[in-house]
PDB file of C-alpha atoms in Angstrom:
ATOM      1  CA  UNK A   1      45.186 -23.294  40.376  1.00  0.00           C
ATOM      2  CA  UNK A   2      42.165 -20.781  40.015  1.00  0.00           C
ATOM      3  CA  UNK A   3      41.876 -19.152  37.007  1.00  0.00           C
ATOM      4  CA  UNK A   4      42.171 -15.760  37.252  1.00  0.00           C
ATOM      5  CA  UNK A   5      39.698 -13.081  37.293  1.00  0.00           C
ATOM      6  CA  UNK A   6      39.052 -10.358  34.330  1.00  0.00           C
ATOM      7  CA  UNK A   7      36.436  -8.425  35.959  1.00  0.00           C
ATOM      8  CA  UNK A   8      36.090  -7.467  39.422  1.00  0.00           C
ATOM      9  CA  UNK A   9      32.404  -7.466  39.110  1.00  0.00           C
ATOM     10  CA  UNK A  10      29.603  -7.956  36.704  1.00  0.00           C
ATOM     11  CA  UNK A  11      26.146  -7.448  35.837  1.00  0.00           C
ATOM     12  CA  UNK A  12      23.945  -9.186  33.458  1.00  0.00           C
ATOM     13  CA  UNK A  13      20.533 -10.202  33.072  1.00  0.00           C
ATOM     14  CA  UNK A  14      18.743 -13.403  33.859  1.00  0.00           C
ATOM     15  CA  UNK A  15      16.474 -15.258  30.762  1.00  0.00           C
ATOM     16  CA  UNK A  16      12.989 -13.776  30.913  1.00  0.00           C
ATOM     17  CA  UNK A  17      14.246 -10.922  33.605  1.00  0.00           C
ATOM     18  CA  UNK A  18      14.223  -7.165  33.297  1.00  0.00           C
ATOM     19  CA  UNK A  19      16.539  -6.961  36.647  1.00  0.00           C
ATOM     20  CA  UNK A  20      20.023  -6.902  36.717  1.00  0.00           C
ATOM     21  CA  UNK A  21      21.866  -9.478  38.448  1.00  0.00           C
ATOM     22  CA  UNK A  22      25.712  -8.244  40.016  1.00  0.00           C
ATOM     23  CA  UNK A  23      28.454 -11.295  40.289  1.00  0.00           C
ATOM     24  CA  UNK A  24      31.173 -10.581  42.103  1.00  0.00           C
ATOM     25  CA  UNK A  25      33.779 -12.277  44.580  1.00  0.00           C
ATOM     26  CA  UNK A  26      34.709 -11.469  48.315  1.00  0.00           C
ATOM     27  CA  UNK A  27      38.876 -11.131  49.498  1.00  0.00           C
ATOM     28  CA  UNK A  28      38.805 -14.641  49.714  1.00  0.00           C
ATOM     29  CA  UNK A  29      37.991 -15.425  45.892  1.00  0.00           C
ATOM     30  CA  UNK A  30      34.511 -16.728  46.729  1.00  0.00           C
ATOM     31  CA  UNK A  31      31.733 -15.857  43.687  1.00  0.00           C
ATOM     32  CA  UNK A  32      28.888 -14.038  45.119  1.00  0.00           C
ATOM     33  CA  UNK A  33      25.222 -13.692  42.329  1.00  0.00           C
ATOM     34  CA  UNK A  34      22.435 -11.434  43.889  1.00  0.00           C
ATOM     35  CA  UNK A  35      20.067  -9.257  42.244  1.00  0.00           C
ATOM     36  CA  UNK A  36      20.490  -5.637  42.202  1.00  0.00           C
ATOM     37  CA  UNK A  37      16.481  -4.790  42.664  1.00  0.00           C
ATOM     38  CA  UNK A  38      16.557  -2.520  40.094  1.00  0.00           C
ATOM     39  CA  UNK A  39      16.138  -2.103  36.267  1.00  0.00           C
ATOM     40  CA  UNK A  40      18.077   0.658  35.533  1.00  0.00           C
ATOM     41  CA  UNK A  41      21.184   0.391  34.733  1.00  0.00           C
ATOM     42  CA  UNK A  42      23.093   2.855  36.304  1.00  0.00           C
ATOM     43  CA  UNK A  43      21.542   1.956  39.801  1.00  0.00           C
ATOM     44  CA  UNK A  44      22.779  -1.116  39.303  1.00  0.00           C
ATOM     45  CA  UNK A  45      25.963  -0.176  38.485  1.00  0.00           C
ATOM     46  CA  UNK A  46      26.002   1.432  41.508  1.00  0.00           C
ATOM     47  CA  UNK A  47      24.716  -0.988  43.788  1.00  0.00           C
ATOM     48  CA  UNK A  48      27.878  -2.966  42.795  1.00  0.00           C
ATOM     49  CA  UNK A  49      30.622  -0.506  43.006  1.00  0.00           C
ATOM     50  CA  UNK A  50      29.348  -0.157  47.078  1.00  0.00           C
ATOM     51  CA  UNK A  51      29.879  -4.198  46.636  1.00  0.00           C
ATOM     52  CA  UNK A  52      33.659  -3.757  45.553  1.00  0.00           C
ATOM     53  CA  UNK A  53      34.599  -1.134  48.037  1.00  0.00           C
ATOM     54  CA  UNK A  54      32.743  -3.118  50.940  1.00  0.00           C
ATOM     55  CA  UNK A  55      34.818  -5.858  49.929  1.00  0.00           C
ATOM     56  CA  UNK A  56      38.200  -4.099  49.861  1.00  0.00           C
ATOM     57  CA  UNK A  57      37.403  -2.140  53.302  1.00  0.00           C
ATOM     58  CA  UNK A  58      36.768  -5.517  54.871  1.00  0.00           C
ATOM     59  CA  UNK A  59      33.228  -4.571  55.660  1.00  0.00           C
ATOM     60  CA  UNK A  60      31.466  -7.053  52.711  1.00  0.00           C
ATOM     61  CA  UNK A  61      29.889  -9.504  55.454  1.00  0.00           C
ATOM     62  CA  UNK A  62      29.155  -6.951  57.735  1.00  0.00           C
ATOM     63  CA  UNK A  63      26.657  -5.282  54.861  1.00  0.00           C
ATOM     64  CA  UNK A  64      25.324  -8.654  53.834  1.00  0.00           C
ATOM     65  CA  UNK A  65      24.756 -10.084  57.278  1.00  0.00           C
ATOM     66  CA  UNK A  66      22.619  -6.655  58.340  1.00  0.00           C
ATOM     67  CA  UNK A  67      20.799  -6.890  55.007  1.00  0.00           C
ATOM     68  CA  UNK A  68      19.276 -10.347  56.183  1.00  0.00           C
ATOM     69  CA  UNK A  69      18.136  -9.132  59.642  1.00  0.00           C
ATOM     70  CA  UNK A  70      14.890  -7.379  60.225  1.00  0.00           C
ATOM     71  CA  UNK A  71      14.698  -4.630  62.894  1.00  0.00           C
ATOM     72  CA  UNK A  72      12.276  -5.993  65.118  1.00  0.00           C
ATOM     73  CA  UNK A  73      14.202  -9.463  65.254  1.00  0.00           C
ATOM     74  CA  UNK A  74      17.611  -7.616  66.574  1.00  0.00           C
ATOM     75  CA  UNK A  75      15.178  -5.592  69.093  1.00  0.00           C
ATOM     76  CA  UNK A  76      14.413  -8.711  70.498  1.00  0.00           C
ATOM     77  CA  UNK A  77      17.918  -9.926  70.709  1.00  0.00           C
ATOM     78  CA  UNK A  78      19.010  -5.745  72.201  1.00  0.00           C
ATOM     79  CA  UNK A  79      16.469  -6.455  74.768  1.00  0.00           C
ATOM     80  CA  UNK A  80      17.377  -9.708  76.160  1.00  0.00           C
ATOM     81  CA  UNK A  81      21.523  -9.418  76.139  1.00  0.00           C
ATOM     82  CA  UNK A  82      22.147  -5.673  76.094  1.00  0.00           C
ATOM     83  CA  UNK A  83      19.041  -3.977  77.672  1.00  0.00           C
ATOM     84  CA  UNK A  84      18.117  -5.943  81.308  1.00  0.00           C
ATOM     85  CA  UNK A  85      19.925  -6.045  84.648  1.00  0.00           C
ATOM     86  CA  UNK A  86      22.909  -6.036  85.364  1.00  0.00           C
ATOM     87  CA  UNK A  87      24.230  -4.708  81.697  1.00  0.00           C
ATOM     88  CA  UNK A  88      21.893  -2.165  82.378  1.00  0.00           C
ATOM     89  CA  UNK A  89      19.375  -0.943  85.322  1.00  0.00           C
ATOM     90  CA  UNK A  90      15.687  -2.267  85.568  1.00  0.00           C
ATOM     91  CA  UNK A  91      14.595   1.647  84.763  1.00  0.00           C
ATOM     92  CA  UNK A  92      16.559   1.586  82.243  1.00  0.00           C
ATOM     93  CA  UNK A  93      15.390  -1.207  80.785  1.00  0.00           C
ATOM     94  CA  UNK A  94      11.361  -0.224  81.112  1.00  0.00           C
ATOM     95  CA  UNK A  95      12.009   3.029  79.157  1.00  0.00           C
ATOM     96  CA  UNK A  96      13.522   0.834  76.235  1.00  0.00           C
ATOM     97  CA  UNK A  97      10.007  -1.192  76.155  1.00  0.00           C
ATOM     98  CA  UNK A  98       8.427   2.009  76.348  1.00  0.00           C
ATOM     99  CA  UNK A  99      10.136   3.918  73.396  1.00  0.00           C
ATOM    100  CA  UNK A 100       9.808   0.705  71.117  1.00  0.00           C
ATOM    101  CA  UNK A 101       5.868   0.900  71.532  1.00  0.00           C
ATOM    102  CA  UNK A 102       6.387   3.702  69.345  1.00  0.00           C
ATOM    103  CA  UNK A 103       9.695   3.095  67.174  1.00  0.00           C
ATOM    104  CA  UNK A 104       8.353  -1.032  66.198  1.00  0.00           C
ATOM    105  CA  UNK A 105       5.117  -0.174  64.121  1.00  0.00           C
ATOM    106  CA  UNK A 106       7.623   2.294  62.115  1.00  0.00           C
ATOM    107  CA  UNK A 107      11.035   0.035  61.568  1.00  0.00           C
ATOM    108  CA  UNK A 108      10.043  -3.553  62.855  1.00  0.00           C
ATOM    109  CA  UNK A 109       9.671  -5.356  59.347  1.00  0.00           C
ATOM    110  CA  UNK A 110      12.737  -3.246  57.849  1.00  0.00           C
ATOM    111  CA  UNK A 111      15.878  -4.827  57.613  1.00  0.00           C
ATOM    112  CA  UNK A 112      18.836  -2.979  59.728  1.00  0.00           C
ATOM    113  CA  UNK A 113      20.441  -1.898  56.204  1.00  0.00           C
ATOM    114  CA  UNK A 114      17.688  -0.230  55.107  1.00  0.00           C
ATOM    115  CA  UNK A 115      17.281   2.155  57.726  1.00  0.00           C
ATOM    116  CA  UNK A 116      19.170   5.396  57.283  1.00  0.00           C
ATOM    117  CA  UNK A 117      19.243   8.975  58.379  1.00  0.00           C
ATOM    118  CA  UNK A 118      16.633  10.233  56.216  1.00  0.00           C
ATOM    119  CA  UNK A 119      13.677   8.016  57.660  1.00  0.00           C
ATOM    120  CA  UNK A 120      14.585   8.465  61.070  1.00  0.00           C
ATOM    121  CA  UNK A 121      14.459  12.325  60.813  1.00  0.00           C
ATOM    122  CA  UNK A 122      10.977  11.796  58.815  1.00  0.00           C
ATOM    123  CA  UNK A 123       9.527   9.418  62.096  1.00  0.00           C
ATOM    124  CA  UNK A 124      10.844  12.317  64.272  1.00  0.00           C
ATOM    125  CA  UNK A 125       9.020  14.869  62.588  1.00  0.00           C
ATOM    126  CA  UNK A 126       6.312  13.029  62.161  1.00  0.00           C
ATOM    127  CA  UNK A 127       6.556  12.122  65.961  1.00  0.00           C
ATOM    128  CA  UNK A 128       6.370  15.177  66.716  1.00  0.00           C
ATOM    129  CA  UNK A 129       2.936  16.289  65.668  1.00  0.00           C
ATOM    130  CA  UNK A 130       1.636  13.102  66.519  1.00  0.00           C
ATOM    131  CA  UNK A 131      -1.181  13.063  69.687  1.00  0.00           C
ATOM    132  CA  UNK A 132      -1.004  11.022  72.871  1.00  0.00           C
ATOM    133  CA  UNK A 133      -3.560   8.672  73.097  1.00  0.00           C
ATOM    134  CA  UNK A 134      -5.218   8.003  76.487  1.00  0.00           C
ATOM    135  CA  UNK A 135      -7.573   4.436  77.010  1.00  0.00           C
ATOM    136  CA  UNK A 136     -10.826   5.399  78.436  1.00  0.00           C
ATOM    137  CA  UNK A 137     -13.884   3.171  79.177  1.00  0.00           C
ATOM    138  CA  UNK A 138     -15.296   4.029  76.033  1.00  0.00           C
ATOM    139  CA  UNK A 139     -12.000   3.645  73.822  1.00  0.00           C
ATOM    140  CA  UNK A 140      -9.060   5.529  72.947  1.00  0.00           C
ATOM    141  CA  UNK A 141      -9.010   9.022  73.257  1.00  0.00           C
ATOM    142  CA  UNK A 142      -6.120  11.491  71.843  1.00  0.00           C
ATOM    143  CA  UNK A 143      -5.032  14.743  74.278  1.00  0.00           C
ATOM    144  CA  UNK A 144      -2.140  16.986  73.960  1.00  0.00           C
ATOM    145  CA  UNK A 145       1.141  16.570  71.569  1.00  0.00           C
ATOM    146  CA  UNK A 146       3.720  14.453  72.476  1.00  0.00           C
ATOM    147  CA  UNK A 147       6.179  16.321  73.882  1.00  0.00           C
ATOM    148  CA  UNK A 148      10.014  16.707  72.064  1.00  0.00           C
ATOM    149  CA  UNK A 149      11.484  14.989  75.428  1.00  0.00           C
ATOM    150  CA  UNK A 150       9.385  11.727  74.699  1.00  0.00           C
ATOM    151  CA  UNK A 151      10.100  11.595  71.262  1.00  0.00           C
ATOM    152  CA  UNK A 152      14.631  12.525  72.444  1.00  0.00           C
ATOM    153  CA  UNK A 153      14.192   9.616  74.383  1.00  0.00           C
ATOM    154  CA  UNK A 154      12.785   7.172  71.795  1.00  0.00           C
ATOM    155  CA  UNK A 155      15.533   8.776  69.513  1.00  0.00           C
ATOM    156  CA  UNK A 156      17.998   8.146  72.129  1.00  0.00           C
ATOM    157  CA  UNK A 157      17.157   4.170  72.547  1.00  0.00           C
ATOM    158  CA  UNK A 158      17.115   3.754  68.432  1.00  0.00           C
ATOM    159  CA  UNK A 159      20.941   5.153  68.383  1.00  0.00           C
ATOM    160  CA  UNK A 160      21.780   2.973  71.489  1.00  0.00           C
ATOM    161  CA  UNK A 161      20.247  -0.062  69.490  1.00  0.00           C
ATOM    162  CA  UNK A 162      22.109   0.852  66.389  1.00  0.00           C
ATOM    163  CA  UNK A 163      25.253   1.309  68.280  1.00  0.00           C
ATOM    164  CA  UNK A 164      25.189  -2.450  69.891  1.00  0.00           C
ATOM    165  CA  UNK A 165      24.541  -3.321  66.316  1.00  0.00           C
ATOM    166  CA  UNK A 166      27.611  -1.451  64.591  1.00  0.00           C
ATOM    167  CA  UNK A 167      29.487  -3.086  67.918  1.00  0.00           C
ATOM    168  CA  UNK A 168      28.372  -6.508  66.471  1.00  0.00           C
ATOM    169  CA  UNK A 169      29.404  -5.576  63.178  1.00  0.00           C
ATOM    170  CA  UNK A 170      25.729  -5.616  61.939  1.00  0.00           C
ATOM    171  CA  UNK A 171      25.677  -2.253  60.292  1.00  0.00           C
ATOM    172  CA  UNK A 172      28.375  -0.441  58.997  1.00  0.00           C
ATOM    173  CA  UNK A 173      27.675   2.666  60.876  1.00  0.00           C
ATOM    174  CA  UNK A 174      24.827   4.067  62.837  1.00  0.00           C
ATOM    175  CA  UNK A 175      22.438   5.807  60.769  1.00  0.00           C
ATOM    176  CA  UNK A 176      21.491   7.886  64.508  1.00  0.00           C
ATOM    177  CA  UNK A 177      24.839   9.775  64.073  1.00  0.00           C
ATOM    178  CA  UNK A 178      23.645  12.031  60.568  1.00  0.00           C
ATOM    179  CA  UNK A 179      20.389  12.931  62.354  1.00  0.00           C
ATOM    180  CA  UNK A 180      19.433  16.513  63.357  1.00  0.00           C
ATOM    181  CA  UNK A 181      16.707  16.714  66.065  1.00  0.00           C
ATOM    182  CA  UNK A 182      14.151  18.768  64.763  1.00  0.00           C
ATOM    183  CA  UNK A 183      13.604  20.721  67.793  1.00  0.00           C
ATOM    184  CA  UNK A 184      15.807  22.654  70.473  1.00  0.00           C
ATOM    185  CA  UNK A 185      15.823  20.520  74.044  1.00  0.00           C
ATOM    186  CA  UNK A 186      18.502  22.970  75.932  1.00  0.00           C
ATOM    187  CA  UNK A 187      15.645  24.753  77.804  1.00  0.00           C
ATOM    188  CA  UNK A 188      13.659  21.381  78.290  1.00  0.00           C
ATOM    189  CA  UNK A 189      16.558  19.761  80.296  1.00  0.00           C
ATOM    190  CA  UNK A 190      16.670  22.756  82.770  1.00  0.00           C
ATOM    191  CA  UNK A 191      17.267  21.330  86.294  1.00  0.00           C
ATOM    192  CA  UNK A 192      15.268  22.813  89.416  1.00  0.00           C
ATOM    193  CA  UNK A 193      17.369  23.321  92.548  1.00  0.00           C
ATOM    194  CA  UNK A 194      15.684  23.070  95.728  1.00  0.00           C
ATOM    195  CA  UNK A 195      16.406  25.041  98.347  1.00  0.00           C
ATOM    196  CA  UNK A 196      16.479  24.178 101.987  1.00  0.00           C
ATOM    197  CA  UNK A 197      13.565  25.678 103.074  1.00  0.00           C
ATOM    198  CA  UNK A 198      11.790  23.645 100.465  1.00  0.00           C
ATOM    199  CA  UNK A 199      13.607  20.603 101.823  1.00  0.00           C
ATOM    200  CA  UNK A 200      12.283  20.618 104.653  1.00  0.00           C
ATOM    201  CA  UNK A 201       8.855  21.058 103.628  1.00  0.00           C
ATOM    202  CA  UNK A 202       9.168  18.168 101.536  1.00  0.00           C
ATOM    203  CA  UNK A 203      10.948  16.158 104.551  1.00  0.00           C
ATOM    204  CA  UNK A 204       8.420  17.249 106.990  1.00  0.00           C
ATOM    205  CA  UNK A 205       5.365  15.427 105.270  1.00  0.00           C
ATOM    206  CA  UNK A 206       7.126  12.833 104.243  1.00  0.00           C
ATOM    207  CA  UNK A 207       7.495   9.531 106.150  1.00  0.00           C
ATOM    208  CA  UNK A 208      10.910   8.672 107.679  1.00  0.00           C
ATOM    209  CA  UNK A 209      12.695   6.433 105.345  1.00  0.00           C
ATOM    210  CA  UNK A 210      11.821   8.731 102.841  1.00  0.00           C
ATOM    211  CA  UNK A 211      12.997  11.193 104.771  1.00  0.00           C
ATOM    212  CA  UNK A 212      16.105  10.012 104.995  1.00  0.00           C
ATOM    213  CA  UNK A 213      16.667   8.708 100.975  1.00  0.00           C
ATOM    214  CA  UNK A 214      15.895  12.928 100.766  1.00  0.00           C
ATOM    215  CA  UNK A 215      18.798  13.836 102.992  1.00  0.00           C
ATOM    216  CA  UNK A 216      21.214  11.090 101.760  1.00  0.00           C
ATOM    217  CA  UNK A 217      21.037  12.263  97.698  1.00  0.00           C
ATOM    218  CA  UNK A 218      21.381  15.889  98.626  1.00  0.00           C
ATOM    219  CA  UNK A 219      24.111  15.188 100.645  1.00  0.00           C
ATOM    220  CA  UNK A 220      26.138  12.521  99.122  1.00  0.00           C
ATOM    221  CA  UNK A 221      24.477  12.220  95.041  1.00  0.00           C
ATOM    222  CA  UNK A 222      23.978   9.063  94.860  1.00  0.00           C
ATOM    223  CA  UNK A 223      22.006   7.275  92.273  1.00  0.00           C
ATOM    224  CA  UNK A 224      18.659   6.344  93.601  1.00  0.00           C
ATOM    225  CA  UNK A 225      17.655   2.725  91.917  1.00  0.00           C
ATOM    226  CA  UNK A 226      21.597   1.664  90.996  1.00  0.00           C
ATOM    227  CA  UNK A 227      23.569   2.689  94.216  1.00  0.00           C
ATOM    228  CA  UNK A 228      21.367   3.588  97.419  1.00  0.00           C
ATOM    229  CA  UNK A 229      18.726   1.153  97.278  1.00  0.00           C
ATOM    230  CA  UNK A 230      20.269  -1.848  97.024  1.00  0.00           C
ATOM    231  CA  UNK A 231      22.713  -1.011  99.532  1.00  0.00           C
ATOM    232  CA  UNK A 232      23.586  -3.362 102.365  1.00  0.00           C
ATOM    233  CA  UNK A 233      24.062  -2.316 105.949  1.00  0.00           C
ATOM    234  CA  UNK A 234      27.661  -3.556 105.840  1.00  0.00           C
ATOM    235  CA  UNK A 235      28.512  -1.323 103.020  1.00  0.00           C
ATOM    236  CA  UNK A 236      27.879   1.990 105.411  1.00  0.00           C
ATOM    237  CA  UNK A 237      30.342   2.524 108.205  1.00  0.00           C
ATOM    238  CA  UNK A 238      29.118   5.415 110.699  1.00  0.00           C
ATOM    239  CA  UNK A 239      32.979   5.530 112.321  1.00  0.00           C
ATOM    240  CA  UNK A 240      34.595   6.596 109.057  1.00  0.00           C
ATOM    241  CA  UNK A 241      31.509   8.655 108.343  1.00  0.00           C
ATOM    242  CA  UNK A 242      32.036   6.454 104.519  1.00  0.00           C
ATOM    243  CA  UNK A 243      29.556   4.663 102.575  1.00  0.00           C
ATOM    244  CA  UNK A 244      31.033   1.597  99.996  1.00  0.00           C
ATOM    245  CA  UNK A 245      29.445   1.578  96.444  1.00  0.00           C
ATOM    246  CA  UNK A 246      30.609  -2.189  94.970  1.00  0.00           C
ATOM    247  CA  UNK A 247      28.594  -1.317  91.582  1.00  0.00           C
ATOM    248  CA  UNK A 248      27.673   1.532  89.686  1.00  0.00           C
ATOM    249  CA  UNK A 249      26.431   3.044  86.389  1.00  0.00           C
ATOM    250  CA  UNK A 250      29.987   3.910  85.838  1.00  0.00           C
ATOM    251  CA  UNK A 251      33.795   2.838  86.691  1.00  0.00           C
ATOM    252  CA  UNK A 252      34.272   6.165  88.979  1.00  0.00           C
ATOM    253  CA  UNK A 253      30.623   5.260  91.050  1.00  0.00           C
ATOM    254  CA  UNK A 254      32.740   2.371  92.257  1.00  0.00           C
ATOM    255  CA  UNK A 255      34.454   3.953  95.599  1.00  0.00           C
ATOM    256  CA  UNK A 256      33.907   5.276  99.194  1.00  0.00           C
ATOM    257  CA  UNK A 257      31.584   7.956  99.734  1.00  0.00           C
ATOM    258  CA  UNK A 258      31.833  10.262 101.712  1.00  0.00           C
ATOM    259  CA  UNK A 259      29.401  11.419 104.186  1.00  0.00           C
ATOM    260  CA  UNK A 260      28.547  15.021 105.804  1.00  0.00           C
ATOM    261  CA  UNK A 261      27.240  14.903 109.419  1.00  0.00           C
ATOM    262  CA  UNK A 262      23.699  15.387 107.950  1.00  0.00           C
ATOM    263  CA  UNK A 263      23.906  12.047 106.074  1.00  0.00           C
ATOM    264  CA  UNK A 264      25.384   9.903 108.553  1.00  0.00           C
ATOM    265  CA  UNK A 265      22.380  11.174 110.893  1.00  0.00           C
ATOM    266  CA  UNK A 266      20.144  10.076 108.069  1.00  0.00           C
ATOM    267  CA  UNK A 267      21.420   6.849 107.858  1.00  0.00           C
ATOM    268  CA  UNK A 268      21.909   5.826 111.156  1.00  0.00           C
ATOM    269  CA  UNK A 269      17.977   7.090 111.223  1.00  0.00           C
ATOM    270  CA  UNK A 270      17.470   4.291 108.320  1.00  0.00           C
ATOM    271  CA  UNK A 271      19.406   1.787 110.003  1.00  0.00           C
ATOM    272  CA  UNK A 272      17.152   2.116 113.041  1.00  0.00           C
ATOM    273  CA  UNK A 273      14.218   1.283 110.920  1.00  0.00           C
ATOM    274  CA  UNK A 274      15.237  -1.247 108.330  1.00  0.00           C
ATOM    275  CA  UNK A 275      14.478  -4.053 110.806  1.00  0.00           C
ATOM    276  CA  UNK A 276      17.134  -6.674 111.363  1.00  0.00           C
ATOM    277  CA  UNK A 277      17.734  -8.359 107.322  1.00  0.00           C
ATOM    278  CA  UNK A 278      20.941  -7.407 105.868  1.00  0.00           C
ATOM    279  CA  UNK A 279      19.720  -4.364 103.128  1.00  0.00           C
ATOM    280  CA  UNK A 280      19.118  -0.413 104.225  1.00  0.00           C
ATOM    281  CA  UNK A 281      16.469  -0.358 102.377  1.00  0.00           C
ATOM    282  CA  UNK A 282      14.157  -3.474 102.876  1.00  0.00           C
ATOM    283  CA  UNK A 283      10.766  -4.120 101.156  1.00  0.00           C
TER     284      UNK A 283
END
């Protein structure tokens, strides 16, 4: 039988070391030694008290198995198993690569743990007043400031990353959800209605199968690169006036459509075109 335990945790001092070392054991009795990083005393003392309550919330290994992994290794892991087709769509997919141009030279070599609400709100800021650089012939050239919708959007993909990671019990919590944007976005995000008139405008220069992708979103709102065009012919049935969505961005996209007179036109126009292979849309 074990013998028991005076202390829940100590700290003491290695031969020929100024740091303090913390030894403690996990809910299963097993003796843990790591260094504290610091000198002073207090920190340390510190440092192990978030140890002990870890432990007794059941969240120890969670802590200690983020603390080991750098950033830029779990980005590589988010992109391959939580980031491509069919967990999520292709566009989807090339606006993750695209923010992480910008969000890898900042947090690739830290370690998940490290990263907290404070240094994301400092990138942000510092985003913001950064310059867009264009490549010319003659090198790199910098233009306007990066707009706050660019820099929402790289914000966006670091809390989605972080929230896979809390999900595999990598981080404790996601550092995105204490973050204040620095900047308002509500009049950014404004959507622009077009009318009819402009409608046809658009339709009247355009060529027919665009055309008819026009007339089908107004009419029916379906998602352009998850739901309409990989659509089959089978899936759209003219009689019933009803178009069948298999697979969607969300449970409720999965169901029958239904279609106004104006999109059924539009897609018996399409299937006149598409040729004789089995998708509406071929290429």
């Amino acid at each position: 039988m074990a013998r028991p335990s005076k202390h829940d945790g100590v700290l003491y001092k290695r031969t020929g070391s100024k740091v303090w070392w913390m030894r403690y054991r996990d809910r299963d009795g097993k003796r843990y030694l790591e260094t504290t990083n610091t000198e002073d005393w207090q920190e340390a003392q510190q440092k192990l008290r978030e140890r002990l309550q870890a432990r007794d919330q059941n969240t120890l290994q969670i802590i200690r198995r983020g603390e080991q992994m750098l950033f830029n290794g779990w980005v590589d892991f988010f992109l391959e198993n939580y980031s491509q087709p069919p967990i999520r769509a292709a566009m989807t997919h090339k606006a993750n690569v695209t923010a992480l141009k910008q969000l890898m030279p900042e947090f690739g070599e830290r370690k998940l743990a490290e990263i907290d609400a404070d240094q994301i709100e400092h990138y942000l800021r510092h985003r913001l007043h950064q310059r867009n650089r264009v490549r010319t012939g003659s090198g790199y050239r910098e233009t306007t400031l990066a707009k706050p919708t660019r820099v929402h959007q790289e914000f966006r993909v670091l809390r989605r990353i972080f929230s896979v990671a809390v999900k595999m019990k990598l981080c404790p919590a996601n550092p995105c959800a204490a973050v204040e944007f620095p900047t308002s976005l509500k009049a950014l995000f404004r959507p622009h209605y077009v009318t009819w008139s402009q409608q046809q405008r658009i339709e009247a220069f355009a060529p027919p199968y665009l055309a008819n992708v026009i007339r089908i979103i107004t009419e029916t709102g379906l998602r352009v690169y998850k739901e309409l065009t990989p659509m089959r012919k089978d899936q759209v049935d003219l009689v019933n006036a009803v178009a069948w969505i298999p697979e969607s961005k969300t449970p409720n996209g999965v169901a029958e459509v239904p279609l106004t007179e104006i999109a059924v036109k539009a897609f018996r126009s399409q299937l006149e075109i598409s040729g004789t292979g089995l998708w509406l849309f071929s290429v």
